[in-house]
Amino acid sequence: MAAEMFYDDNADLSVIQGKNVAVLGYGSQGHAHALSLRDSGVDVRVGLPEGSKSRAKAEAQGLRVVTPAEACEEADVIVVLAPDPAQRALYKEAIEPNLVDGDALVFGHGFNIRFGYIKPPAGVDVFMVAPKGPGHLVRREYSEGRGVPVLVAVEQDATGKAWDLALAYAKGIGGLRAGGIKTTFTEETETDLFGEQAVLCGGVSALVQAGFETLTEAGYQPEVAYFECLHELKLIVDLMYEGGIAKQRWSVSDTAEYGDYVSGPRIIDASVKARMKDVLNDITDGTFAARFIADQDAGAPEFAEFRKASESHPIEAVGKDLRALMAWVKSHDADDYVEGTAAR
Ligand SMILES: NC(=O)C1=CN([C@@H]2O[C@H](COP(=O)(O)OP(=O)(O)OC[C@H]3O[C@@H](n4cnc5c(N)ncnc54)[C@H](OP(=O)(O)O)[C@@H]3O)[C@@H](O)[C@H]2O)C=CC1
Ligand SMILES: CC[C@](O)(C(C)=O)C(=O)O
Ligand SMILES: [Mg+2]
Ligand SMILES: [Mg+2]
């Protein structure tokens, strides 16, 4: 079945320009949605707790900041862009008491609805506009006149106008410049978790680290291993982004292309695909969600251990030194990103 796609011409920005929008959270996605909606002529306020370290940044970028409860009270469109594990408490404390029939509750990912941590009342619209890219690039693409594709889903259409509002929202953050695909909260949540765990984040990071370790353990220079297994990955993936795997194979040498066919399936073999299916099962049956939320509720000790181990991998120190020598390889988000920490 062909996907149902939406582009700028399918949406009317004035539908959201007439609303009071509260964006809760000002991190990766929150800052991107708030700034791009504002630049699309929407009345935006940002909801952050009194002590939030994001307050100064949002204010410096020209946005009005109030507490989450105040933002929800003022708004008829409430956008939940705090971290997924924080959303359950945020909903109970600030959103639910201020929801009135006809309001819209908006998500950037379906986790809390799909796994039942948030159960909105029947009188509100519930929809999702989920960018298929990191928030800092969602904002960068919008600012440069482009966009990151989005998945759009309506879980509840209490007003009968939820789709028009969802599409207007998607247009407001630049998503319909690239294309919006109609989906469900279930499809978005399960595919997004699978993609980030098996391929985009977990799979790629483990592949890069294993390649780096294999070369350095065999006695090759760490700097050579870094360029080979990490730095050049961006250049290869850029070609895949532009023209699929086929364009990458067109540009690399015949030697590389032949080696790709011979050795790729030796690395990513049937056993890897079997474990990918296990990962997908843990997502769909709720095992992953339960483990993540239990760890978060306990103060995230397992998460902290994972981060510490990952940040102390030798590839990070080698890369830091090499990137410092390449003036053009700079962080676009230098005000925001602290080298050597995954924590935002
Ligand atoms: N990161 C991404 O690129 C993507 C994320 N998503 C989804 O978007 C949503 C947001 O994720 P992401 O942008 O990564 O989140 P972040 O981790 O970047 O969010 C951090 C922000 O939320 C604030 N915050 C934390 N707790 C609260 C609270 N209780 N009330 C209000 N604000 C709070 C933080 O404030 P402080 O500075 O004080 O800590 C900070 O401003 C999630 O549903 C995620 O799955 C979807 C697509 C991609
Ligand atoms: C790939 C990770 C992601 O799903 C994303 C940027 O799309 C996320 O949750 O951050
Ligand atoms: Mg994603
Ligand atoms: Mg995700």
mmCIF file of C-alpha atoms and ligand atoms in Angstrom:
data_model
loop_
_atom_site.group_PDB
_atom_site.id
_atom_site.type_symbol
_atom_site.label_atom_id
_atom_site.label_comp_id
_atom_site.label_asym_id
_atom_site.label_seq_id
_atom_site.Cartn_x
_atom_site.Cartn_y
_atom_site.Cartn_z
ATOM 1 C CA MET A 1 0.000 0.000 0.000
ATOM 2 C CA ALA A 2 1.416 3.387 -1.016
ATOM 3 C CA ALA A 3 2.063 5.842 1.806
ATOM 4 C CA GLU A 4 -0.273 8.824 2.019
ATOM 5 C CA MET A 5 1.989 11.851 1.619
ATOM 6 C CA PHE A 6 1.417 15.527 2.382
ATOM 7 C CA TYR A 7 3.332 18.588 1.160
ATOM 8 C CA ASP A 8 3.108 22.334 1.836
ATOM 9 C CA ASP A 9 0.212 22.766 -0.616
ATOM 10 C CA ASN A 10 -1.874 20.282 1.410
ATOM 11 C CA ALA A 11 -1.766 22.382 4.591
ATOM 12 C CA ASP A 12 -3.080 25.793 5.666
ATOM 13 C CA LEU A 13 -0.764 27.632 8.076
ATOM 14 C CA SER A 14 -3.568 29.988 9.141
ATOM 15 C CA VAL A 15 -5.177 27.065 11.024
ATOM 16 C CA ILE A 16 -2.343 27.156 13.577
ATOM 17 C CA GLN A 17 -1.598 30.869 13.297
ATOM 18 C CA GLY A 18 -4.933 31.415 15.069
ATOM 19 C CA LYS A 19 -3.980 29.270 18.077
ATOM 20 C CA ASN A 20 -2.073 29.798 21.326
ATOM 21 C CA VAL A 21 0.681 27.197 21.310
ATOM 22 C CA ALA A 22 2.642 26.015 24.372
ATOM 23 C CA VAL A 23 5.873 24.132 23.708
ATOM 24 C CA LEU A 24 6.896 22.208 26.840
ATOM 25 C CA GLY A 25 10.642 21.556 26.844
ATOM 26 C CA TYR A 26 13.378 23.453 25.026
ATOM 27 C CA GLY A 27 15.851 20.741 24.152
ATOM 28 C CA SER A 28 16.651 19.128 20.834
ATOM 29 C CA GLN A 29 13.108 19.114 19.408
ATOM 30 C CA GLY A 30 11.569 21.761 21.700
ATOM 31 C CA HIS A 31 13.810 24.612 20.559
ATOM 32 C CA ALA A 32 13.399 23.609 16.905
ATOM 33 C CA HIS A 33 9.599 23.475 17.012
ATOM 34 C CA ALA A 34 9.238 26.630 19.120
ATOM 35 C CA LEU A 35 11.557 28.768 16.976
ATOM 36 C CA SER A 36 10.273 27.501 13.620
ATOM 37 C CA LEU A 37 6.605 27.846 14.627
ATOM 38 C CA ARG A 38 7.387 31.379 15.843
ATOM 39 C CA ASP A 39 9.089 32.147 12.523
ATOM 40 C CA SER A 40 6.005 30.733 10.751
ATOM 41 C CA GLY A 41 3.852 33.378 12.445
ATOM 42 C CA VAL A 42 2.501 31.272 15.309
ATOM 43 C CA ASP A 43 1.917 32.607 18.850
ATOM 44 C CA VAL A 44 4.334 30.466 20.893
ATOM 45 C CA ARG A 45 5.178 30.408 24.577
ATOM 46 C CA VAL A 46 7.659 27.951 26.094
ATOM 47 C CA GLY A 47 6.823 26.031 29.284
ATOM 48 C CA LEU A 48 9.802 25.251 31.536
ATOM 49 C CA PRO A 49 10.083 24.696 35.309
ATOM 50 C CA GLU A 50 11.330 27.664 37.389
ATOM 51 C CA GLY A 51 14.827 26.228 37.843
ATOM 52 C CA SER A 52 15.266 24.998 34.271
ATOM 53 C CA LYS A 53 18.654 25.667 32.713
ATOM 54 C CA SER A 54 16.948 26.027 29.319
ATOM 55 C CA ARG A 55 15.060 29.155 30.379
ATOM 56 C CA ALA A 56 17.912 31.581 29.650
ATOM 57 C CA LYS A 57 18.462 30.106 26.183
ATOM 58 C CA ALA A 58 14.788 30.307 25.178
ATOM 59 C CA GLU A 59 14.559 33.892 26.423
ATOM 60 C CA ALA A 60 17.789 34.856 24.664
ATOM 61 C CA GLN A 61 16.243 33.507 21.462
ATOM 62 C CA GLY A 62 13.308 35.854 21.859
ATOM 63 C CA LEU A 63 10.688 33.505 23.293
ATOM 64 C CA ARG A 64 8.420 34.132 26.252
ATOM 65 C CA VAL A 65 8.987 31.535 28.972
ATOM 66 C CA VAL A 66 6.489 30.630 31.698
ATOM 67 C CA THR A 67 6.026 27.557 33.855
ATOM 68 C CA PRO A 68 4.574 24.442 32.181
ATOM 69 C CA ALA A 69 1.295 24.881 34.106
ATOM 70 C CA GLU A 70 0.987 28.542 33.083
ATOM 71 C CA ALA A 71 1.804 27.675 29.471
ATOM 72 C CA CYS A 72 -0.883 24.959 29.425
ATOM 73 C CA GLU A 73 -3.439 27.281 30.981
ATOM 74 C CA GLU A 74 -2.827 29.909 28.277
ATOM 75 C CA ALA A 75 -2.670 27.469 25.378
ATOM 76 C CA ASP A 76 -5.156 25.614 23.250
ATOM 77 C CA VAL A 77 -2.365 23.602 21.575
ATOM 78 C CA ILE A 78 0.004 21.907 24.051
ATOM 79 C CA VAL A 79 3.164 20.376 22.591
ATOM 80 C CA VAL A 80 4.905 17.776 24.755
ATOM 81 C CA LEU A 81 8.631 17.966 23.965
ATOM 82 C CA ALA A 82 10.181 17.167 27.321
ATOM 83 C CA PRO A 83 12.185 13.892 27.414
ATOM 84 C CA ASP A 84 9.932 10.824 27.055
ATOM 85 C CA PRO A 85 10.450 9.564 30.638
ATOM 86 C CA ALA A 86 9.621 13.031 32.058
ATOM 87 C CA GLN A 87 6.359 13.327 30.137
ATOM 88 C CA ARG A 88 4.238 11.154 32.443
ATOM 89 C CA ALA A 89 4.806 13.404 35.497
ATOM 90 C CA LEU A 90 4.627 16.567 33.397
ATOM 91 C CA TYR A 91 1.242 15.439 32.108
ATOM 92 C CA LYS A 92 -0.122 14.721 35.608
ATOM 93 C CA GLU A 93 1.230 17.886 37.197
ATOM 94 C CA ALA A 94 0.912 20.594 34.538
ATOM 95 C CA ILE A 95 -1.046 19.407 31.526
ATOM 96 C CA GLU A 96 -4.020 17.369 32.769
ATOM 97 C CA PRO A 97 -5.248 20.013 35.265
ATOM 98 C CA ASN A 98 -5.265 22.624 32.463
ATOM 99 C CA LEU A 99 -6.778 20.587 29.629
ATOM 100 C CA VAL A 100 -10.208 21.685 28.433
ATOM 101 C CA ASP A 101 -12.379 20.089 25.781
ATOM 102 C CA GLY A 102 -11.306 21.228 22.333
ATOM 103 C CA ASP A 103 -7.615 21.611 23.255
ATOM 104 C CA ALA A 104 -5.019 19.747 21.232
ATOM 105 C CA LEU A 105 -2.245 17.645 22.767
ATOM 106 C CA VAL A 106 0.732 17.230 20.448
ATOM 107 C CA PHE A 107 3.644 14.777 20.624
ATOM 108 C CA GLY A 108 6.939 14.474 18.743
ATOM 109 C CA HIS A 109 7.052 10.702 19.346
ATOM 110 C CA GLY A 110 4.367 8.229 20.350
ATOM 111 C CA PHE A 111 6.095 6.495 23.300
ATOM 112 C CA ASN A 112 3.838 7.603 26.159
ATOM 113 C CA ILE A 113 0.590 7.090 24.254
ATOM 114 C CA ARG A 114 1.639 3.768 22.693
ATOM 115 C CA PHE A 115 2.744 2.280 26.021
ATOM 116 C CA GLY A 116 -0.147 3.779 28.016
ATOM 117 C CA TYR A 117 1.803 6.109 30.328
ATOM 118 C CA ILE A 118 -0.431 9.042 29.282
ATOM 119 C CA LYS A 119 -4.181 8.632 28.774
ATOM 120 C CA PRO A 120 -5.757 11.901 27.562
ATOM 121 C CA PRO A 121 -9.456 12.588 28.072
ATOM 122 C CA ALA A 122 -11.863 12.005 25.185
ATOM 123 C CA GLY A 123 -12.622 15.703 24.587
ATOM 124 C CA VAL A 124 -9.158 16.706 23.354
ATOM 125 C CA ASP A 125 -7.477 16.198 20.013
ATOM 126 C CA VAL A 126 -4.318 14.094 20.232
ATOM 127 C CA PHE A 127 -1.879 14.122 17.356
ATOM 128 C CA MET A 128 1.782 13.639 16.593
ATOM 129 C CA VAL A 129 4.223 15.350 14.263
ATOM 130 C CA ALA A 130 7.405 13.309 14.512
ATOM 131 C CA PRO A 131 10.421 14.613 12.592
ATOM 132 C CA LYS A 132 12.618 11.918 11.069
ATOM 133 C CA GLY A 133 15.783 13.645 12.209
ATOM 134 C CA PRO A 134 17.567 15.174 15.219
ATOM 135 C CA GLY A 135 16.035 18.411 16.490
ATOM 136 C CA HIS A 136 19.118 20.559 15.866
ATOM 137 C CA LEU A 137 18.953 19.578 12.200
ATOM 138 C CA VAL A 138 15.181 20.121 12.116
ATOM 139 C CA ARG A 139 15.877 23.742 13.051
ATOM 140 C CA ARG A 140 18.933 24.087 10.785
ATOM 141 C CA GLU A 141 17.043 22.740 7.770
ATOM 142 C CA TYR A 142 14.059 25.017 8.423
ATOM 143 C CA SER A 143 16.353 28.075 8.721
ATOM 144 C CA GLU A 144 18.004 27.227 5.408
ATOM 145 C CA GLY A 145 14.655 26.963 3.597
ATOM 146 C CA ARG A 146 14.594 23.163 3.607
ATOM 147 C CA GLY A 147 12.920 20.642 5.899
ATOM 148 C CA VAL A 148 13.184 17.282 7.620
ATOM 149 C CA PRO A 149 10.437 14.761 6.718
ATOM 150 C CA VAL A 150 7.787 14.099 9.359
ATOM 151 C CA LEU A 151 5.382 11.346 10.326
ATOM 152 C CA VAL A 152 1.898 12.624 11.166
ATOM 153 C CA ALA A 153 -0.696 10.693 13.172
ATOM 154 C CA VAL A 154 -4.014 11.542 14.766
ATOM 155 C CA GLU A 155 -4.900 9.410 17.787
ATOM 156 C CA GLN A 156 -8.038 11.315 18.797
ATOM 157 C CA ASP A 157 -10.057 13.704 16.630
ATOM 158 C CA ALA A 158 -12.447 15.170 19.189
ATOM 159 C CA THR A 159 -13.008 18.421 17.273
ATOM 160 C CA GLY A 160 -13.173 16.907 13.794
ATOM 161 C CA LYS A 161 -10.382 19.340 12.855
ATOM 162 C CA ALA A 162 -7.352 17.515 14.219
ATOM 163 C CA TRP A 163 -5.934 16.574 10.808
ATOM 164 C CA ASP A 164 -6.047 20.169 9.526
ATOM 165 C CA LEU A 165 -4.273 21.329 12.684
ATOM 166 C CA ALA A 166 -1.706 18.531 12.543
ATOM 167 C CA LEU A 167 -0.845 19.338 8.935
ATOM 168 C CA ALA A 168 -0.639 23.069 9.683
ATOM 169 C CA TYR A 169 1.734 22.252 12.559
ATOM 170 C CA ALA A 170 3.856 20.037 10.327
ATOM 171 C CA LYS A 171 4.054 22.857 7.767
ATOM 172 C CA GLY A 172 4.991 25.341 10.508
ATOM 173 C CA ILE A 173 8.155 23.411 11.397
ATOM 174 C CA GLY A 174 9.139 22.904 7.746
ATOM 175 C CA GLY A 175 8.281 19.195 7.677
ATOM 176 C CA LEU A 176 5.982 19.390 4.658
ATOM 177 C CA ARG A 177 8.730 20.944 2.525
ATOM 178 C CA ALA A 178 10.280 17.456 2.606
ATOM 179 C CA GLY A 179 7.037 15.496 2.992
ATOM 180 C CA GLY A 180 4.751 14.214 5.727
ATOM 181 C CA ILE A 181 3.583 10.603 5.858
ATOM 182 C CA LYS A 182 0.288 9.614 7.476
ATOM 183 C CA THR A 183 0.868 6.975 10.140
ATOM 184 C CA THR A 184 -0.379 5.816 13.544
ATOM 185 C CA PHE A 185 1.131 6.286 17.005
ATOM 186 C CA THR A 186 1.831 2.552 17.077
ATOM 187 C CA GLU A 187 3.666 2.459 13.740
ATOM 188 C CA GLU A 188 5.712 5.569 14.512
ATOM 189 C CA THR A 189 6.680 4.415 17.996
ATOM 190 C CA GLU A 190 7.679 0.899 17.042
ATOM 191 C CA THR A 191 9.583 1.835 13.865
ATOM 192 C CA ASP A 192 11.303 4.801 15.512
ATOM 193 C CA LEU A 193 12.506 2.732 18.487
ATOM 194 C CA PHE A 194 13.622 -0.056 16.168
ATOM 195 C CA GLY A 195 15.445 2.297 13.807
ATOM 196 C CA GLU A 196 17.347 4.110 16.547
ATOM 197 C CA GLN A 197 18.282 0.897 18.386
ATOM 198 C CA ALA A 198 19.111 -1.476 15.547
ATOM 199 C CA VAL A 199 20.373 0.847 12.825
ATOM 200 C CA LEU A 200 20.771 4.596 13.327
ATOM 201 C CA CYS A 201 22.195 4.853 16.842
ATOM 202 C CA GLY A 202 22.798 1.424 18.383
ATOM 203 C CA GLY A 203 23.702 -0.442 15.207
ATOM 204 C CA VAL A 204 25.922 2.225 13.651
ATOM 205 C CA SER A 205 27.715 3.163 16.889
ATOM 206 C CA ALA A 206 28.483 -0.485 17.686
ATOM 207 C CA LEU A 207 29.652 -1.089 14.095
ATOM 208 C CA VAL A 208 31.988 1.934 14.204
ATOM 209 C CA GLN A 209 33.406 0.993 17.605
ATOM 210 C CA ALA A 210 33.930 -2.646 16.580
ATOM 211 C CA GLY A 211 35.695 -1.582 13.380
ATOM 212 C CA PHE A 212 37.923 0.865 15.285
ATOM 213 C CA GLU A 213 38.748 -1.789 17.907
ATOM 214 C CA THR A 214 39.538 -4.413 15.253
ATOM 215 C CA LEU A 215 42.041 -2.124 13.524
ATOM 216 C CA THR A 216 43.707 -0.727 16.664
ATOM 217 C CA GLU A 217 43.943 -4.178 18.323
ATOM 218 C CA ALA A 218 45.726 -5.356 15.150
ATOM 219 C CA GLY A 219 48.306 -2.599 15.687
ATOM 220 C CA TYR A 220 47.137 0.043 13.230
ATOM 221 C CA GLN A 221 47.312 3.717 14.285
ATOM 222 C CA PRO A 222 44.176 4.928 16.144
ATOM 223 C CA GLU A 223 44.107 8.081 13.988
ATOM 224 C CA VAL A 224 43.986 5.997 10.808
ATOM 225 C CA ALA A 225 41.284 3.791 12.346
ATOM 226 C CA TYR A 226 39.262 6.897 13.319
ATOM 227 C CA PHE A 227 39.368 8.388 9.819
ATOM 228 C CA GLU A 228 38.540 5.024 8.267
ATOM 229 C CA CYS A 229 35.676 3.931 10.508
ATOM 230 C CA LEU A 230 34.078 7.172 11.730
ATOM 231 C CA HIS A 231 35.091 10.335 9.840
ATOM 232 C CA GLU A 232 34.605 8.831 6.386
ATOM 233 C CA LEU A 233 31.254 7.344 7.391
ATOM 234 C CA LYS A 234 29.663 10.795 7.069
ATOM 235 C CA LEU A 235 31.007 11.188 3.557
ATOM 236 C CA ILE A 236 29.725 7.753 2.561
ATOM 237 C CA VAL A 237 26.329 8.342 4.206
ATOM 238 C CA ASP A 238 26.050 11.738 2.471
ATOM 239 C CA LEU A 239 26.116 9.860 -0.843
ATOM 240 C CA MET A 240 23.480 7.414 0.416
ATOM 241 C CA TYR A 241 21.332 10.386 1.509
ATOM 242 C CA GLU A 242 21.674 11.941 -1.946
ATOM 243 C CA GLY A 243 21.186 8.869 -4.101
ATOM 244 C CA GLY A 244 20.662 5.755 -2.036
ATOM 245 C CA ILE A 245 23.092 2.878 -1.587
ATOM 246 C CA ALA A 246 23.423 2.838 -5.393
ATOM 247 C CA LYS A 247 25.020 6.307 -5.507
ATOM 248 C CA GLN A 248 27.496 5.357 -2.780
ATOM 249 C CA ARG A 249 28.487 2.300 -4.842
ATOM 250 C CA TRP A 250 28.795 4.478 -7.963
ATOM 251 C CA SER A 251 31.312 6.790 -6.295
ATOM 252 C CA VAL A 252 33.496 4.297 -4.441
ATOM 253 C CA SER A 253 36.153 2.280 -6.248
ATOM 254 C CA ASP A 254 35.303 -1.045 -7.910
ATOM 255 C CA THR A 255 37.591 -2.594 -5.310
ATOM 256 C CA ALA A 256 35.433 -1.176 -2.518
ATOM 257 C CA GLU A 257 32.206 -2.138 -4.257
ATOM 258 C CA TYR A 258 33.374 -5.737 -4.801
ATOM 259 C CA GLY A 259 34.559 -5.937 -1.180
ATOM 260 C CA ASP A 260 31.199 -4.581 -0.073
ATOM 261 C CA TYR A 261 29.409 -7.496 -1.782
ATOM 262 C CA VAL A 262 31.895 -10.087 -0.498
ATOM 263 C CA SER A 263 32.270 -8.948 3.112
ATOM 264 C CA GLY A 264 29.113 -6.951 3.959
ATOM 265 C CA PRO A 265 26.981 -10.116 4.299
ATOM 266 C CA ARG A 266 29.753 -11.766 6.381
ATOM 267 C CA ILE A 267 29.410 -8.949 8.923
ATOM 268 C CA ILE A 268 25.654 -8.365 8.817
ATOM 269 C CA ASP A 269 24.558 -11.977 8.413
ATOM 270 C CA ALA A 270 21.354 -13.890 9.163
ATOM 271 C CA SER A 271 22.204 -14.012 12.868
ATOM 272 C CA VAL A 272 22.227 -10.204 12.989
ATOM 273 C CA LYS A 273 18.803 -10.111 11.348
ATOM 274 C CA ALA A 274 17.537 -12.689 13.866
ATOM 275 C CA ARG A 275 18.736 -10.443 16.709
ATOM 276 C CA MET A 276 17.122 -7.444 15.003
ATOM 277 C CA LYS A 277 13.849 -9.379 15.186
ATOM 278 C CA ASP A 278 14.463 -9.965 18.913
ATOM 279 C CA VAL A 279 14.995 -6.227 19.376
ATOM 280 C CA LEU A 280 11.755 -5.521 17.509
ATOM 281 C CA ASN A 281 9.904 -8.044 19.692
ATOM 282 C CA ASP A 282 11.201 -6.381 22.868
ATOM 283 C CA ILE A 283 9.864 -3.087 21.527
ATOM 284 C CA THR A 284 6.428 -4.306 20.449
ATOM 285 C CA ASP A 285 5.748 -6.362 23.598
ATOM 286 C CA GLY A 286 6.746 -3.452 25.886
ATOM 287 C CA THR A 287 9.875 -5.095 27.370
ATOM 288 C CA PHE A 288 12.145 -2.233 26.273
ATOM 289 C CA ALA A 289 9.739 0.486 27.451
ATOM 290 C CA ALA A 290 9.303 -1.161 30.868
ATOM 291 C CA ARG A 291 13.098 -1.515 31.332
ATOM 292 C CA PHE A 292 13.741 2.100 30.303
ATOM 293 C CA ILE A 293 11.043 3.554 32.558
ATOM 294 C CA ALA A 294 12.008 1.338 35.543
ATOM 295 C CA ASP A 295 15.616 2.537 35.243
ATOM 296 C CA GLN A 296 14.499 6.173 34.942
ATOM 297 C CA ASP A 297 12.207 5.808 37.964
ATOM 298 C CA ALA A 298 15.180 4.442 39.951
ATOM 299 C CA GLY A 299 17.292 7.510 39.076
ATOM 300 C CA ALA A 300 18.710 6.080 35.822
ATOM 301 C CA PRO A 301 21.696 4.098 37.248
ATOM 302 C CA GLU A 302 21.891 1.760 34.250
ATOM 303 C CA PHE A 303 21.673 4.686 31.810
ATOM 304 C CA ALA A 304 24.505 6.477 33.663
ATOM 305 C CA GLU A 305 26.727 3.390 33.464
ATOM 306 C CA PHE A 306 26.072 3.015 29.725
ATOM 307 C CA ARG A 307 26.925 6.680 29.119
ATOM 308 C CA LYS A 308 30.129 6.493 31.161
ATOM 309 C CA ALA A 309 31.360 3.412 29.320
ATOM 310 C CA SER A 310 30.536 4.877 25.924
ATOM 311 C CA GLU A 311 32.170 8.239 26.597
ATOM 312 C CA SER A 312 35.386 6.610 27.792
ATOM 313 C CA HIS A 313 35.790 4.533 24.612
ATOM 314 C CA PRO A 314 39.214 5.393 23.058
ATOM 315 C CA ILE A 315 37.612 6.485 19.778
ATOM 316 C CA GLU A 316 36.228 9.587 21.529
ATOM 317 C CA ALA A 317 39.623 10.948 22.654
ATOM 318 C CA VAL A 318 41.248 10.274 19.281
ATOM 319 C CA GLY A 319 38.380 11.949 17.470
ATOM 320 C CA LYS A 320 38.384 14.987 19.731
ATOM 321 C CA ASP A 321 42.051 15.684 18.951
ATOM 322 C CA LEU A 322 41.636 15.135 15.218
ATOM 323 C CA ARG A 323 38.519 17.280 14.903
ATOM 324 C CA ALA A 324 40.329 20.135 16.672
ATOM 325 C CA LEU A 325 42.752 20.194 13.725
ATOM 326 C CA MET A 326 39.960 20.457 11.134
ATOM 327 C CA ALA A 327 38.564 23.959 11.449
ATOM 328 C CA TRP A 328 35.661 23.180 9.117
ATOM 329 C CA VAL A 329 34.502 20.227 11.193
ATOM 330 C CA LYS A 330 32.939 22.382 13.856
ATOM 331 C CA SER A 331 29.913 21.846 16.002
ATOM 332 C CA HIS A 332 27.032 23.883 14.572
ATOM 333 C CA ASP A 333 25.553 23.940 18.051
ATOM 334 C CA ALA A 334 28.667 25.012 19.901
ATOM 335 C CA ASP A 335 26.688 27.043 22.428
ATOM 336 C CA ASP A 336 24.751 23.939 23.353
ATOM 337 C CA TYR A 337 26.891 20.866 22.911
ATOM 338 C CA VAL A 338 29.589 20.023 25.417
ATOM 339 C CA GLU A 339 32.278 17.821 23.838
ATOM 340 C CA GLY A 340 32.474 14.483 25.591
ATOM 341 C CA THR A 341 29.013 14.250 27.092
ATOM 342 C CA ALA A 342 25.874 12.707 25.687
ATOM 343 C CA ALA A 343 23.813 14.535 28.296
ATOM 344 C CA ARG A 344 22.043 17.669 27.079
HETATM 345 N N1 LIG B 1 15.993 14.383 20.043
HETATM 346 C C1 LIG B 1 15.425 14.259 18.831
HETATM 347 O O1 LIG B 1 15.987 14.675 17.829
HETATM 348 C C2 LIG B 1 14.085 13.631 18.660
HETATM 349 C C3 LIG B 1 13.203 13.565 19.704
HETATM 350 N N2 LIG B 1 11.908 13.184 19.467
HETATM 351 C C4 LIG B 1 10.962 13.203 20.574
HETATM 352 O O2 LIG B 1 10.795 14.554 20.995
HETATM 353 C C5 LIG B 1 10.532 14.575 22.397
HETATM 354 C C6 LIG B 1 11.559 15.454 23.092
HETATM 355 O O3 LIG B 1 12.812 14.803 22.964
HETATM 356 P P1 LIG B 1 14.176 15.647 22.986
HETATM 357 O O4 LIG B 1 14.012 16.891 22.185
HETATM 358 O O5 LIG B 1 15.256 14.688 22.668
HETATM 359 O O6 LIG B 1 14.226 16.035 24.525
HETATM 360 P P2 LIG B 1 15.436 16.707 25.305
HETATM 361 O O7 LIG B 1 16.073 15.687 26.180
HETATM 362 O O8 LIG B 1 16.317 17.456 24.376
HETATM 363 O O9 LIG B 1 14.591 17.713 26.225
HETATM 364 C C7 LIG B 1 15.231 18.479 27.162
HETATM 365 C C8 LIG B 1 14.383 19.688 27.441
HETATM 366 O O10 LIG B 1 13.219 19.346 28.192
HETATM 367 C C9 LIG B 1 13.240 20.139 29.376
HETATM 368 N N3 LIG B 1 12.522 19.455 30.425
HETATM 369 C C10 LIG B 1 12.936 18.412 31.185
HETATM 370 N N4 LIG B 1 11.963 18.081 32.047
HETATM 371 C C11 LIG B 1 10.936 18.943 31.836
HETATM 372 C C12 LIG B 1 9.663 19.126 32.424
HETATM 373 N N5 LIG B 1 9.226 18.338 33.399
HETATM 374 N N6 LIG B 1 8.871 20.127 31.952
HETATM 375 C C13 LIG B 1 9.268 20.918 30.943
HETATM 376 N N7 LIG B 1 10.478 20.804 30.355
HETATM 377 C C14 LIG B 1 11.281 19.814 30.794
HETATM 378 C C15 LIG B 1 14.711 20.362 29.649
HETATM 379 O O11 LIG B 1 14.920 21.428 30.545
HETATM 380 P P3 LIG B 1 16.334 21.568 31.344
HETATM 381 O O12 LIG B 1 17.221 22.345 30.435
HETATM 382 O O13 LIG B 1 15.994 22.317 32.572
HETATM 383 O O14 LIG B 1 16.820 20.178 31.603
HETATM 384 C C16 LIG B 1 15.167 20.696 28.246
HETATM 385 O O15 LIG B 1 14.752 21.994 27.873
HETATM 386 C C17 LIG B 1 10.566 13.120 22.849
HETATM 387 O O16 LIG B 1 9.245 12.632 22.778
HETATM 388 C C18 LIG B 1 11.434 12.450 21.804
HETATM 389 O O17 LIG B 1 11.229 11.063 21.658
HETATM 390 C C19 LIG B 1 11.441 12.864 18.213
HETATM 391 C C20 LIG B 1 12.284 12.904 17.138
HETATM 392 C C21 LIG B 1 13.694 13.154 17.290
HETATM 393 C C1 LIG B 2 17.397 8.421 15.679
HETATM 394 C C2 LIG B 2 17.055 8.920 17.050
HETATM 395 C C3 LIG B 2 15.711 9.626 17.148
HETATM 396 O O1 LIG B 2 14.667 8.699 16.911
HETATM 397 C C4 LIG B 2 15.680 10.689 16.079
HETATM 398 C C5 LIG B 2 16.652 11.787 16.087
HETATM 399 O O2 LIG B 2 14.902 10.568 15.152
HETATM 400 C C6 LIG B 2 15.561 10.181 18.578
HETATM 401 O O3 LIG B 2 14.735 9.649 19.332
HETATM 402 O O4 LIG B 2 16.295 11.119 18.934
HETATM 403 MG MG MG B 3 13.520 9.131 15.288
HETATM 404 MG MG MG B 4 13.401 8.333 18.624
#
